Each structure stands twice: as C-alpha cells, then as structure tokens.
Amino acid sequence: MILSVQDLEVAFRVGPWFDRRTILAVARVSFDLSQGETFAIVGESGSGKTTLAHAINGLQAISGGEVSFMGKKVEVSRARAVQPLRRHMSMMFQDPVGSLSPRMKVGDLVAEPFVIHKIGKNLKKEVQRLLSLVGLPGDFADRYPHQLSGGQARRIGVARAIALDPKLIIADEPTAGLDVSVQGEVLNLLNDLREQLGLSMIFISHNLHVVHHVADRMAVMYLGRIVETGSTEEVFRAPAHPYTATLLSATPNPDPDKVHDRILLSSEVPSLLDRPAGCEFHTRCPWVQQRCFNESPYLEGGQLKRVACHVPLEPGARPPPKG
Amino acid sequence: MNVLEIQNLNVAFATGGGFLRALKNVSIDIPEYCIVGVVGESGCGKSTLINSILRLLPENGSIDTGSIQFEGRDLAQLNLSQMQGIRGSRISTVFQDPMDALNPVLSIAEQMLHIQYRSDLSRKKKNARSIEMLRRVRIPDPESALKRYPHEFSGGMKQRIAIAMAMMMEPALLIADEPTTALDATLEVAIINLLKELQSQIKCSMLFISHHLGLVAELCDEVVVMYAGEVLERGSARQIFHDPWHPYTQRLLDCDPASQTLRTRHLPTIPGEIPDLRRDQEGCIFRSRCQFCEEVCKTVPAEVETEGHHVRCHRLFQ
C-alpha cells in the first residue's frame, strides 16, 4: 500500500471575528491506494475534491485524521518532513496555464523540480528527455507558457509531475477545459506513463464518462463525505447511493434518440454552514424515508463496494412517485 | 421559413502576423422555432460567429463579404443604433458565465427593470412581469428574489436569472453560448430542460453553441459542425450523430468518451493541430489531419446537399 488516508478532516474557519464559524470541507474520508492503481474522486463543485487532494499533498492543514504516504505521516506543520515526500508524490493542478509561471521558459519550468529538490543532473538532457516523453518537440524548451495551447500546457504539467520519477500523481481535473480530441491525448499519455513507470494515480474529475475509462476504483463525494466507493465497474453497473445514481443518469449521451430516464433532484446543494441532520442527502433524495431525517448512515459494504445509505438502491431502481 | 440566414460570411481579423481569416464562407440557416447547435473545438470560430451576428466584433475584426439576413434586414449592413434596436429585444444572449451578464452592484429588480426600458408599462407592471419571468425559470420565492443581489444566488440560480432576463422581451432568436459549461452535471441537465421548455413556450429559435456533444444531441434539432472557421457539415441531429459523413465529424464523435460504451484504457484522438489561419490554406481545411487525404483534397471541396444534409468533402464524389 502506497497511500493510506484515515478519517481525514479539513475544517475552515469562516466569517468575521464576532461570528466565527467552522465548516468541514472534508469530513472523515478514508481510503487506501496500492501501487499502480488509479483511484478516481468524483463529485460536484464544493464537494471537497480539491481540498482533499491538497490535504494529501500536505498543502492544506488537516484538522483530524491522518494521511500516510509510503509509511510516513504527511503533516503541513512539519514542512521539512513533507518536502522529501513530495519528491515521490507530485501534483497536477487544475488550471494548466495558470499553474505555470508566465516569466519562465518551458525548459526552466520542466527543470524546476530538480532545482527545488537539489538533484544535480544534466538538466538540459533531462528536459529533452521529459519533453519527448510527453510527446513535445525539444525546441519547446525555449517557449513561454503564453505560447502554448491548452493541451500543450497540460503536457508540460505532466512533464513536471513525472520529472522526479514519483510513485504517485495527484491529477486535479487534468482534462477540464480541453477539447475532446485533446482530452483523449492527455488521458492516453497519463495512462501510458502509468504503465511504463508503474505510477499510482489519484484522478479528480467531475466527468463520469472519463472516470469510467481511466479508474480502477472510485469514490463519490457529497458535502465533503464519501457516499459510495468501490471498483469503477461495480459502481457504474449498480450504483447503490441515490446521489451516484442521479449523477450517472444526468450525464448526456451523444445520441439524439436516446430516451433519458433521469432522476431529478428537487432542491439545490445545501450549504456546508448548515449541514442537514441525519443523512446529508435527505433534503434532495427522492427515496427519502423517516429514519433518514435523523440517523446518519455509515459507509458499509463489502470488498467490491461500500455505500453510505439506509436503503441502498437495487440496480435500475426508479424513484417512487411524489406525494 | 428561416429566422436567420447567414450566407457566405467571411470575417477576418487584422493581427500582427497578417490577416487571420476567422470565418470562411460560412452559411447557416436557423429555421423558425428550431434549435440549431454549433459544435466544434476551440479556435473553430464559434465565438466569432456569435459576435458577427450581434455585430460585437472587436475593432480589428471586420465582416468582409456575406450577409446575415434577420427579419428582412441584413445585419451585416446595419449601423450601430439600428443594431441596438435589435440586440436584447429581437436577438438576446445567454453567456457562459452568468456573472458576466449580471451587474453585481444592482438588485435583480433594478436589472430586470432596465431590460424593459423600451416598454411603456408602468413600473409596477414591469415588476410584476419580472416576477412572472422568475417564476417561469423556477426561482423559489420570486418576490423576495427581486430584492436580492447576484452574489446571494448560487451559480445555477444566477444562470436561471440570466435566462429569465434573456427571455423577458420574447426575442425571435436566443443565442446561448456554452450556457452550462460553468455548471455541474445535475444542474446542466436542469438548465437544458428549462431552455427547451421556454423556447417552446415563447416560440423563438435558438442558436446553441457548445463543445459538449451529449448536450447538443439532446437539445438540438439541427447541428452545424465547424472546424478552423469553416462549416464542414450540417444537418439534422439524427443525420449528424447517427450518420456523419465528414471525416472530422466522425473522428470528433469517436473522441467523446461517452460514445465508447466498452471500457477502454486508450481513447481515440485526432492527431495534429488546427492550421494557422493567418496563412492562406489551400484546399480542404481538414486535409492535414485527415486519414483519407488524397491528391484531390488540395482543391477546395464544394458543399454537397442531400435531404438537408450538407457536407464539404471530396470523398462523397468517389
């Protein structure tokens, strides 16, 4: 096991000093990741995906629980202890162009991880090797980020992430904002590198179709909690949490004749400042029952899949008629 | 009857590196009460197309030739004040980011009054109409929503308000420019359903711009496929999604992970890049990336039409 996340909690303090409140952006999240495995985290905006990624990488202070990577604890407060770990755990940030300094040339950007970790190598040669690994011509080293297209900037992000031969890559929405043809290129590249280098990957996305193709296992997050997790195939075949089923039914398909049998949610996502009691999905759940109002469900199940729901759905379940 | 007819539209930008031909011989018809989707990847000219219709091109851009017929007038020939009479009342727009469309320092009520400046109704009646519109886009408690400011609403609610404002004057044509890109999947579907419902109630036509093939398939009656400033294929949604003729359309549909029903680690791609539009392109614009490229492709293919399905490709003659 390369990464283990146990009961992870991240809290933010918000509001002015006279009305200080705490919100839990990530609430008791646990999962393990083994060597060579791809784990996807899906959920809508505000569900805590990115905060979780930052906490794993030691970029975000955690308020409870534990992250251990290669057997060592990751803690923000011990920056010196975390930095050597980051050599083996690299991060691809969400905005491809925004995560590259506009004043640095591509060559320097790709060489930056070596400089930061004080690894004396033939930098010019390394840059050329990495650029060819991500499928870019060597003369790109002299370009500036604004001269790159979105897909090329993404490739530079990948080159930086794999520069130090990491064990784990955390990719935060690696294909957001890319065209479909380029999206395939970036995903194939990540997948080839994963096979070549034996990488593990945490793949954060809101695109379920993409997750279906790239991930071995996945977790669905709602209001900072994992509501369903398991093997990707199993979750797609038989979504047991009403929220997962809703997400799956909402994804449009490029077929004009497809009959959409959608599960529609009545209200919007509740505020993290005002978490609902009981099951936190009960305010929107079409299958809601009496016990859901005050009894919180636990993440339960077997090896293949676990779900946090009092009445897990059967495959193909339809919402009961209203009223 | 067509609400909007674009014929042989050519738009160019003067740039440091020479003239950039952003739209080349673009022809699109938008029939009455019809939703036309425009799909294509970044740089294909989707935004230039909208800005040409609304005559909002930046200063270095100009419509060189071609016409945009709308309600008996050629929009390409109108002056600024004539255009202002059309924007917002006959043609209105919903943009990608609702915050761009809403003024953060004015209440919703004031903004909705401003939109109705052409109407002679009393203030009270205008407000009643605003409430009616907010109700139609399913804003809960519309009376109190009017008194609030944009930042008090969630992203999905803001986009609903922007749609209410766009539909307020009952335009003949609504242009929706990637209206759901900033929203989550569950909201995306709700907004699409809402647009479809309002479009059929108000009986307007809609030009729906998106790179999301699934949404276009679901919402649109007709589809236009653009690439590097040219229309390569257009036809009914069924023709485009079930029986695409142009190699680019075929590849584009294959690339969508949603169309791969079997789990695969290797997704299809379109190798190569969009050509540099500042240089004169010879022949078929997709030539450099096309797997079927031949000698004949060095000449410009003519547009061929069969039962409303238009396509520009030499392969159809063989």
PDB file of N, CA, C and O in Angstrom, chain B residues 252-301:
ATOM      1  N   LEU B 252     -14.516  13.297 -34.409  1.00  0.00           N
ATOM      2  CA  LEU B 252     -14.928  14.066 -33.230  1.00  0.00           C
ATOM      3  C   LEU B 252     -15.885  13.248 -32.358  1.00  0.00           C
ATOM      4  O   LEU B 252     -15.770  13.194 -31.131  1.00  0.00           O
ATOM      5  N   LEU B 253     -16.845  12.570 -33.005  1.00  0.00           N
ATOM      6  CA  LEU B 253     -17.804  11.764 -32.254  1.00  0.00           C
ATOM      7  C   LEU B 253     -17.109  10.586 -31.579  1.00  0.00           C
ATOM      8  O   LEU B 253     -17.427  10.228 -30.450  1.00  0.00           O
ATOM      9  N   ASP B 254     -16.124  10.000 -32.273  1.00  0.00           N
ATOM     10  CA  ASP B 254     -15.385   8.882 -31.677  1.00  0.00           C
ATOM     11  C   ASP B 254     -14.623   9.311 -30.433  1.00  0.00           C
ATOM     12  O   ASP B 254     -14.442   8.533 -29.507  1.00  0.00           O
ATOM     13  N   CYS B 255     -14.137  10.576 -30.458  1.00  0.00           N
ATOM     14  CA  CYS B 255     -13.296  11.061 -29.363  1.00  0.00           C
ATOM     15  C   CYS B 255     -14.062  11.214 -28.049  1.00  0.00           C
ATOM     16  O   CYS B 255     -13.467  11.218 -26.986  1.00  0.00           O
ATOM     17  N   ASP B 256     -15.377  11.392 -28.133  1.00  0.00           N
ATOM     18  CA  ASP B 256     -16.153  11.616 -26.918  1.00  0.00           C
ATOM     19  C   ASP B 256     -16.149  10.344 -26.070  1.00  0.00           C
ATOM     20  O   ASP B 256     -16.607   9.304 -26.528  1.00  0.00           O
ATOM     21  N   PRO B 257     -15.608  10.425 -24.834  1.00  0.00           N
ATOM     22  CA  PRO B 257     -15.553   9.209 -24.018  1.00  0.00           C
ATOM     23  C   PRO B 257     -16.938   8.596 -23.805  1.00  0.00           C
ATOM     24  O   PRO B 257     -17.061   7.403 -23.549  1.00  0.00           O
ATOM     25  N   ALA B 258     -17.977   9.421 -23.922  1.00  0.00           N
ATOM     26  CA  ALA B 258     -19.323   8.911 -23.697  1.00  0.00           C
ATOM     27  C   ALA B 258     -19.753   7.964 -24.804  1.00  0.00           C
ATOM     28  O   ALA B 258     -20.615   7.108 -24.610  1.00  0.00           O
ATOM     29  N   SER B 259     -19.162   8.096 -26.006  1.00  0.00           N
ATOM     30  CA  SER B 259     -19.596   7.224 -27.091  1.00  0.00           C
ATOM     31  C   SER B 259     -18.876   5.884 -27.054  1.00  0.00           C
ATOM     32  O   SER B 259     -19.212   4.971 -27.786  1.00  0.00           O
ATOM     33  N   GLN B 260     -17.847   5.782 -26.191  1.00  0.00           N
ATOM     34  CA  GLN B 260     -17.173   4.493 -26.021  1.00  0.00           C
ATOM     35  C   GLN B 260     -17.872   3.754 -24.883  1.00  0.00           C
ATOM     36  O   GLN B 260     -17.609   4.011 -23.723  1.00  0.00           O
ATOM     37  N   THR B 261     -18.763   2.852 -25.229  1.00  0.00           N
ATOM     38  CA  THR B 261     -19.529   2.195 -24.167  1.00  0.00           C
ATOM     39  C   THR B 261     -18.703   1.122 -23.472  1.00  0.00           C
ATOM     40  O   THR B 261     -18.876   0.864 -22.298  1.00  0.00           O
ATOM     41  N   LEU B 262     -17.794   0.477 -24.212  1.00  0.00           N
ATOM     42  CA  LEU B 262     -16.929  -0.516 -23.587  1.00  0.00           C
ATOM     43  C   LEU B 262     -15.774   0.207 -22.921  1.00  0.00           C
ATOM     44  O   LEU B 262     -15.251   1.177 -23.462  1.00  0.00           O
ATOM     45  N   ARG B 263     -15.385  -0.264 -21.756  1.00  0.00           N
ATOM     46  CA  ARG B 263     -14.306   0.373 -21.038  1.00  0.00           C
ATOM     47  C   ARG B 263     -12.994   0.207 -21.792  1.00  0.00           C
ATOM     48  O   ARG B 263     -12.633  -0.891 -22.169  1.00  0.00           O
ATOM     49  N   THR B 264     -12.307   1.299 -22.046  1.00  0.00           N
ATOM     50  CA  THR B 264     -11.038   1.205 -22.740  1.00  0.00           C
ATOM     51  C   THR B 264     -10.019   2.100 -22.063  1.00  0.00           C
ATOM     52  O   THR B 264     -10.354   3.170 -21.567  1.00  0.00           O
ATOM     53  N   ARG B 265      -8.770   1.646 -22.029  1.00  0.00           N
ATOM     54  CA  ARG B 265      -7.725   2.473 -21.459  1.00  0.00           C
ATOM     55  C   ARG B 265      -7.203   3.456 -22.494  1.00  0.00           C
ATOM     56  O   ARG B 265      -6.547   4.425 -22.169  1.00  0.00           O
ATOM     57  N   HIS B 266      -7.431   3.149 -23.766  1.00  0.00           N
ATOM     58  CA  HIS B 266      -6.880   4.008 -24.806  1.00  0.00           C
ATOM     59  C   HIS B 266      -8.001   4.692 -25.575  1.00  0.00           C
ATOM     60  O   HIS B 266      -8.743   4.048 -26.301  1.00  0.00           O
ATOM     61  N   LEU B 267      -8.118   5.994 -25.405  1.00  0.00           N
ATOM     62  CA  LEU B 267      -9.196   6.728 -26.048  1.00  0.00           C
ATOM     63  C   LEU B 267      -8.745   7.234 -27.421  1.00  0.00           C
ATOM     64  O   LEU B 267      -7.576   7.556 -27.615  1.00  0.00           O
ATOM     65  N   PRO B 268      -9.676   7.302 -28.378  1.00  0.00           N
ATOM     66  CA  PRO B 268      -9.309   7.827 -29.695  1.00  0.00           C
ATOM     67  C   PRO B 268      -8.984   9.322 -29.622  1.00  0.00           C
ATOM     68  O   PRO B 268      -9.513  10.037 -28.763  1.00  0.00           O
ATOM     69  N   THR B 269      -8.124   9.787 -30.521  1.00  0.00           N
ATOM     70  CA  THR B 269      -7.776  11.210 -30.585  1.00  0.00           C
ATOM     71  C   THR B 269      -7.738  11.622 -32.053  1.00  0.00           C
ATOM     72  O   THR B 269      -7.866  10.791 -32.935  1.00  0.00           O
ATOM     73  N   ILE B 270      -7.587  12.936 -32.285  1.00  0.00           N
ATOM     74  CA  ILE B 270      -7.353  13.423 -33.649  1.00  0.00           C
ATOM     75  C   ILE B 270      -5.947  13.995 -33.663  1.00  0.00           C
ATOM     76  O   ILE B 270      -5.731  15.091 -33.147  1.00  0.00           O
ATOM     77  N   PRO B 271      -4.958  13.274 -34.193  1.00  0.00           N
ATOM     78  CA  PRO B 271      -3.594  13.796 -34.175  1.00  0.00           C
ATOM     79  C   PRO B 271      -3.482  15.062 -35.029  1.00  0.00           C
ATOM     80  O   PRO B 271      -4.267  15.275 -35.943  1.00  0.00           O
ATOM     81  N   GLY B 272      -2.490  15.874 -34.709  1.00  0.00           N
ATOM     82  CA  GLY B 272      -2.270  17.107 -35.461  1.00  0.00           C
ATOM     83  C   GLY B 272      -2.926  18.289 -34.796  1.00  0.00           C
ATOM     84  O   GLY B 272      -3.543  18.167 -33.736  1.00  0.00           O
ATOM     85  N   GLU B 273      -2.788  19.449 -35.405  1.00  0.00           N
ATOM     86  CA  GLU B 273      -3.335  20.672 -34.826  1.00  0.00           C
ATOM     87  C   GLU B 273      -4.113  21.467 -35.864  1.00  0.00           C
ATOM     88  O   GLU B 273      -3.949  21.268 -37.062  1.00  0.00           O
ATOM     89  N   ILE B 274      -4.911  22.405 -35.371  1.00  0.00           N
ATOM     90  CA  ILE B 274      -5.637  23.307 -36.252  1.00  0.00           C
ATOM     91  C   ILE B 274      -4.623  24.133 -37.053  1.00  0.00           C
ATOM     92  O   ILE B 274      -3.644  24.601 -36.486  1.00  0.00           O
ATOM     93  N   PRO B 275      -4.810  24.268 -38.381  1.00  0.00           N
ATOM     94  CA  PRO B 275      -3.839  25.038 -39.161  1.00  0.00           C
ATOM     95  C   PRO B 275      -3.809  26.514 -38.758  1.00  0.00           C
ATOM     96  O   PRO B 275      -4.768  27.025 -38.194  1.00  0.00           O
ATOM     97  N   ASP B 276      -2.693  27.159 -39.046  1.00  0.00           N
ATOM     98  CA  ASP B 276      -2.534  28.583 -38.749  1.00  0.00           C
ATOM     99  C   ASP B 276      -3.371  29.386 -39.744  1.00  0.00           C
ATOM    100  O   ASP B 276      -3.079  29.414 -40.939  1.00  0.00           O
ATOM    101  N   LEU B 277      -4.427  30.037 -39.239  1.00  0.00           N
ATOM    102  CA  LEU B 277      -5.360  30.705 -40.139  1.00  0.00           C
ATOM    103  C   LEU B 277      -4.816  32.024 -40.683  1.00  0.00           C
ATOM    104  O   LEU B 277      -5.465  32.683 -41.479  1.00  0.00           O
ATOM    105  N   ARG B 278      -3.633  32.428 -40.221  1.00  0.00           N
ATOM    106  CA  ARG B 278      -3.040  33.645 -40.780  1.00  0.00           C
ATOM    107  C   ARG B 278      -2.411  33.368 -42.141  1.00  0.00           C
ATOM    108  O   ARG B 278      -2.163  34.272 -42.904  1.00  0.00           O
ATOM    109  N   ARG B 279      -2.144  32.089 -42.417  1.00  0.00           N
ATOM    110  CA  ARG B 279      -1.598  31.724 -43.729  1.00  0.00           C
ATOM    111  C   ARG B 279      -2.755  31.262 -44.608  1.00  0.00           C
ATOM    112  O   ARG B 279      -3.731  30.713 -44.121  1.00  0.00           O
ATOM    113  N   ASP B 280      -2.603  31.476 -45.886  1.00  0.00           N
ATOM    114  CA  ASP B 280      -3.623  31.011 -46.821  1.00  0.00           C
ATOM    115  C   ASP B 280      -3.645  29.499 -46.831  1.00  0.00           C
ATOM    116  O   ASP B 280      -2.610  28.863 -46.980  1.00  0.00           O
ATOM    117  N   GLN B 281      -4.833  28.930 -46.612  1.00  0.00           N
ATOM    118  CA  GLN B 281      -4.932  27.485 -46.610  1.00  0.00           C
ATOM    119  C   GLN B 281      -5.410  27.027 -47.973  1.00  0.00           C
ATOM    120  O   GLN B 281      -6.422  27.487 -48.476  1.00  0.00           O
ATOM    121  N   GLU B 282      -4.677  26.100 -48.554  1.00  0.00           N
ATOM    122  CA  GLU B 282      -5.060  25.560 -49.848  1.00  0.00           C
ATOM    123  C   GLU B 282      -5.955  24.348 -49.638  1.00  0.00           C
ATOM    124  O   GLU B 282      -5.706  23.538 -48.763  1.00  0.00           O
ATOM    125  N   GLY B 283      -6.956  24.223 -50.458  1.00  0.00           N
ATOM    126  CA  GLY B 283      -7.760  23.007 -50.468  1.00  0.00           C
ATOM    127  C   GLY B 283      -8.583  22.820 -49.212  1.00  0.00           C
ATOM    128  O   GLY B 283      -8.955  23.777 -48.529  1.00  0.00           O
ATOM    129  N   CYS B 284      -8.869  21.560 -48.910  1.00  0.00           N
ATOM    130  CA  CYS B 284      -9.715  21.221 -47.775  1.00  0.00           C
ATOM    131  C   CYS B 284      -9.000  21.596 -46.486  1.00  0.00           C
ATOM    132  O   CYS B 284      -7.834  21.262 -46.295  1.00  0.00           O
ATOM    133  N   ILE B 285      -9.716  22.247 -45.567  1.00  0.00           N
ATOM    134  CA  ILE B 285      -9.093  22.765 -44.354  1.00  0.00           C
ATOM    135  C   ILE B 285      -8.690  21.631 -43.402  1.00  0.00           C
ATOM    136  O   ILE B 285      -7.769  21.773 -42.613  1.00  0.00           O
ATOM    137  N   PHE B 286      -9.346  20.487 -43.493  1.00  0.00           N
ATOM    138  CA  PHE B 286      -9.062  19.389 -42.570  1.00  0.00           C
ATOM    139  C   PHE B 286      -7.980  18.459 -43.125  1.00  0.00           C
ATOM    140  O   PHE B 286      -7.585  17.497 -42.483  1.00  0.00           O
ATOM    141  N   ARG B 287      -7.469  18.780 -44.346  1.00  0.00           N
ATOM    142  CA  ARG B 287      -6.537  17.914 -45.075  1.00  0.00           C
ATOM    143  C   ARG B 287      -5.385  17.398 -44.217  1.00  0.00           C
ATOM    144  O   ARG B 287      -5.065  16.221 -44.214  1.00  0.00           O
ATOM    145  N   SER B 288      -4.750  18.316 -43.442  1.00  0.00           N
ATOM    146  CA  SER B 288      -3.514  17.940 -42.745  1.00  0.00           C
ATOM    147  C   SER B 288      -3.745  16.887 -41.665  1.00  0.00           C
ATOM    148  O   SER B 288      -2.807  16.241 -41.222  1.00  0.00           O
ATOM    149  N   ARG B 289      -5.005  16.722 -41.208  1.00  0.00           N
ATOM    150  CA  ARG B 289      -5.258  15.769 -40.122  1.00  0.00           C
ATOM    151  C   ARG B 289      -6.124  14.598 -40.575  1.00  0.00           C
ATOM    152  O   ARG B 289      -6.493  13.754 -39.775  1.00  0.00           O
ATOM    153  N   CYS B 290      -6.459  14.588 -41.874  1.00  0.00           N
ATOM    154  CA  CYS B 290      -7.442  13.617 -42.350  1.00  0.00           C
ATOM    155  C   CYS B 290      -6.762  12.328 -42.763  1.00  0.00           C
ATOM    156  O   CYS B 290      -5.763  12.336 -43.470  1.00  0.00           O
ATOM    157  N   GLN B 291      -7.326  11.192 -42.339  1.00  0.00           N
ATOM    158  CA  GLN B 291      -6.690   9.911 -42.678  1.00  0.00           C
ATOM    159  C   GLN B 291      -6.966   9.521 -44.120  1.00  0.00           C
ATOM    160  O   GLN B 291      -6.313   8.624 -44.650  1.00  0.00           O
ATOM    161  N   PHE B 292      -7.950  10.181 -44.767  1.00  0.00           N
ATOM    162  CA  PHE B 292      -8.283   9.825 -46.139  1.00  0.00           C
ATOM    163  C   PHE B 292      -7.713  10.811 -47.149  1.00  0.00           C
ATOM    164  O   PHE B 292      -8.146  10.846 -48.294  1.00  0.00           O
ATOM    165  N   CYS B 293      -6.767  11.665 -46.724  1.00  0.00           N
ATOM    166  CA  CYS B 293      -6.289  12.751 -47.576  1.00  0.00           C
ATOM    167  C   CYS B 293      -5.675  12.211 -48.868  1.00  0.00           C
ATOM    168  O   CYS B 293      -4.876  11.280 -48.856  1.00  0.00           O
ATOM    169  N   GLU B 294      -6.077  12.820 -49.995  1.00  0.00           N
ATOM    170  CA  GLU B 294      -5.577  12.396 -51.302  1.00  0.00           C
ATOM    171  C   GLU B 294      -5.179  13.617 -52.104  1.00  0.00           C
ATOM    172  O   GLU B 294      -5.304  14.752 -51.647  1.00  0.00           O
ATOM    173  N   GLU B 295      -4.764  13.380 -53.360  1.00  0.00           N
ATOM    174  CA  GLU B 295      -4.328  14.462 -54.245  1.00  0.00           C
ATOM    175  C   GLU B 295      -5.460  15.490 -54.448  1.00  0.00           C
ATOM    176  O   GLU B 295      -5.241  16.689 -54.388  1.00  0.00           O
ATOM    177  N   VAL B 296      -6.672  14.987 -54.622  1.00  0.00           N
ATOM    178  CA  VAL B 296      -7.804  15.855 -54.952  1.00  0.00           C
ATOM    179  C   VAL B 296      -8.114  16.832 -53.805  1.00  0.00           C
ATOM    180  O   VAL B 296      -8.681  17.897 -54.006  1.00  0.00           O
ATOM    181  N   CYS B 297      -7.681  16.505 -52.577  1.00  0.00           N
ATOM    182  CA  CYS B 297      -8.003  17.329 -51.421  1.00  0.00           C
ATOM    183  C   CYS B 297      -7.247  18.655 -51.425  1.00  0.00           C
ATOM    184  O   CYS B 297      -7.500  19.520 -50.597  1.00  0.00           O
ATOM    185  N   LYS B 298      -6.301  18.821 -52.373  1.00  0.00           N
ATOM    186  CA  LYS B 298      -5.603  20.102 -52.478  1.00  0.00           C
ATOM    187  C   LYS B 298      -6.478  21.162 -53.130  1.00  0.00           C
ATOM    188  O   LYS B 298      -6.098  22.323 -53.201  1.00  0.00           O
ATOM    189  N   THR B 299      -7.638  20.759 -53.641  1.00  0.00           N
ATOM    190  CA  THR B 299      -8.586  21.750 -54.140  1.00  0.00           C
ATOM    191  C   THR B 299      -9.722  21.866 -53.137  1.00  0.00           C
ATOM    192  O   THR B 299      -9.995  20.937 -52.382  1.00  0.00           O
ATOM    193  N   VAL B 300     -10.357  23.039 -53.130  1.00  0.00           N
ATOM    194  CA  VAL B 300     -11.425  23.283 -52.161  1.00  0.00           C
ATOM    195  C   VAL B 300     -12.647  22.440 -52.515  1.00  0.00           C
ATOM    196  O   VAL B 300     -13.122  22.490 -53.653  1.00  0.00           O
ATOM    197  N   PRO B 301     -13.151  21.618 -51.577  1.00  0.00           N
ATOM    198  CA  PRO B 301     -14.343  20.839 -51.893  1.00  0.00           C
ATOM    199  C   PRO B 301     -15.596  21.709 -51.895  1.00  0.00           C
ATOM    200  O   PRO B 301     -15.698  22.655 -51.113  1.00  0.00           O
TER     201      PRO B 301
END
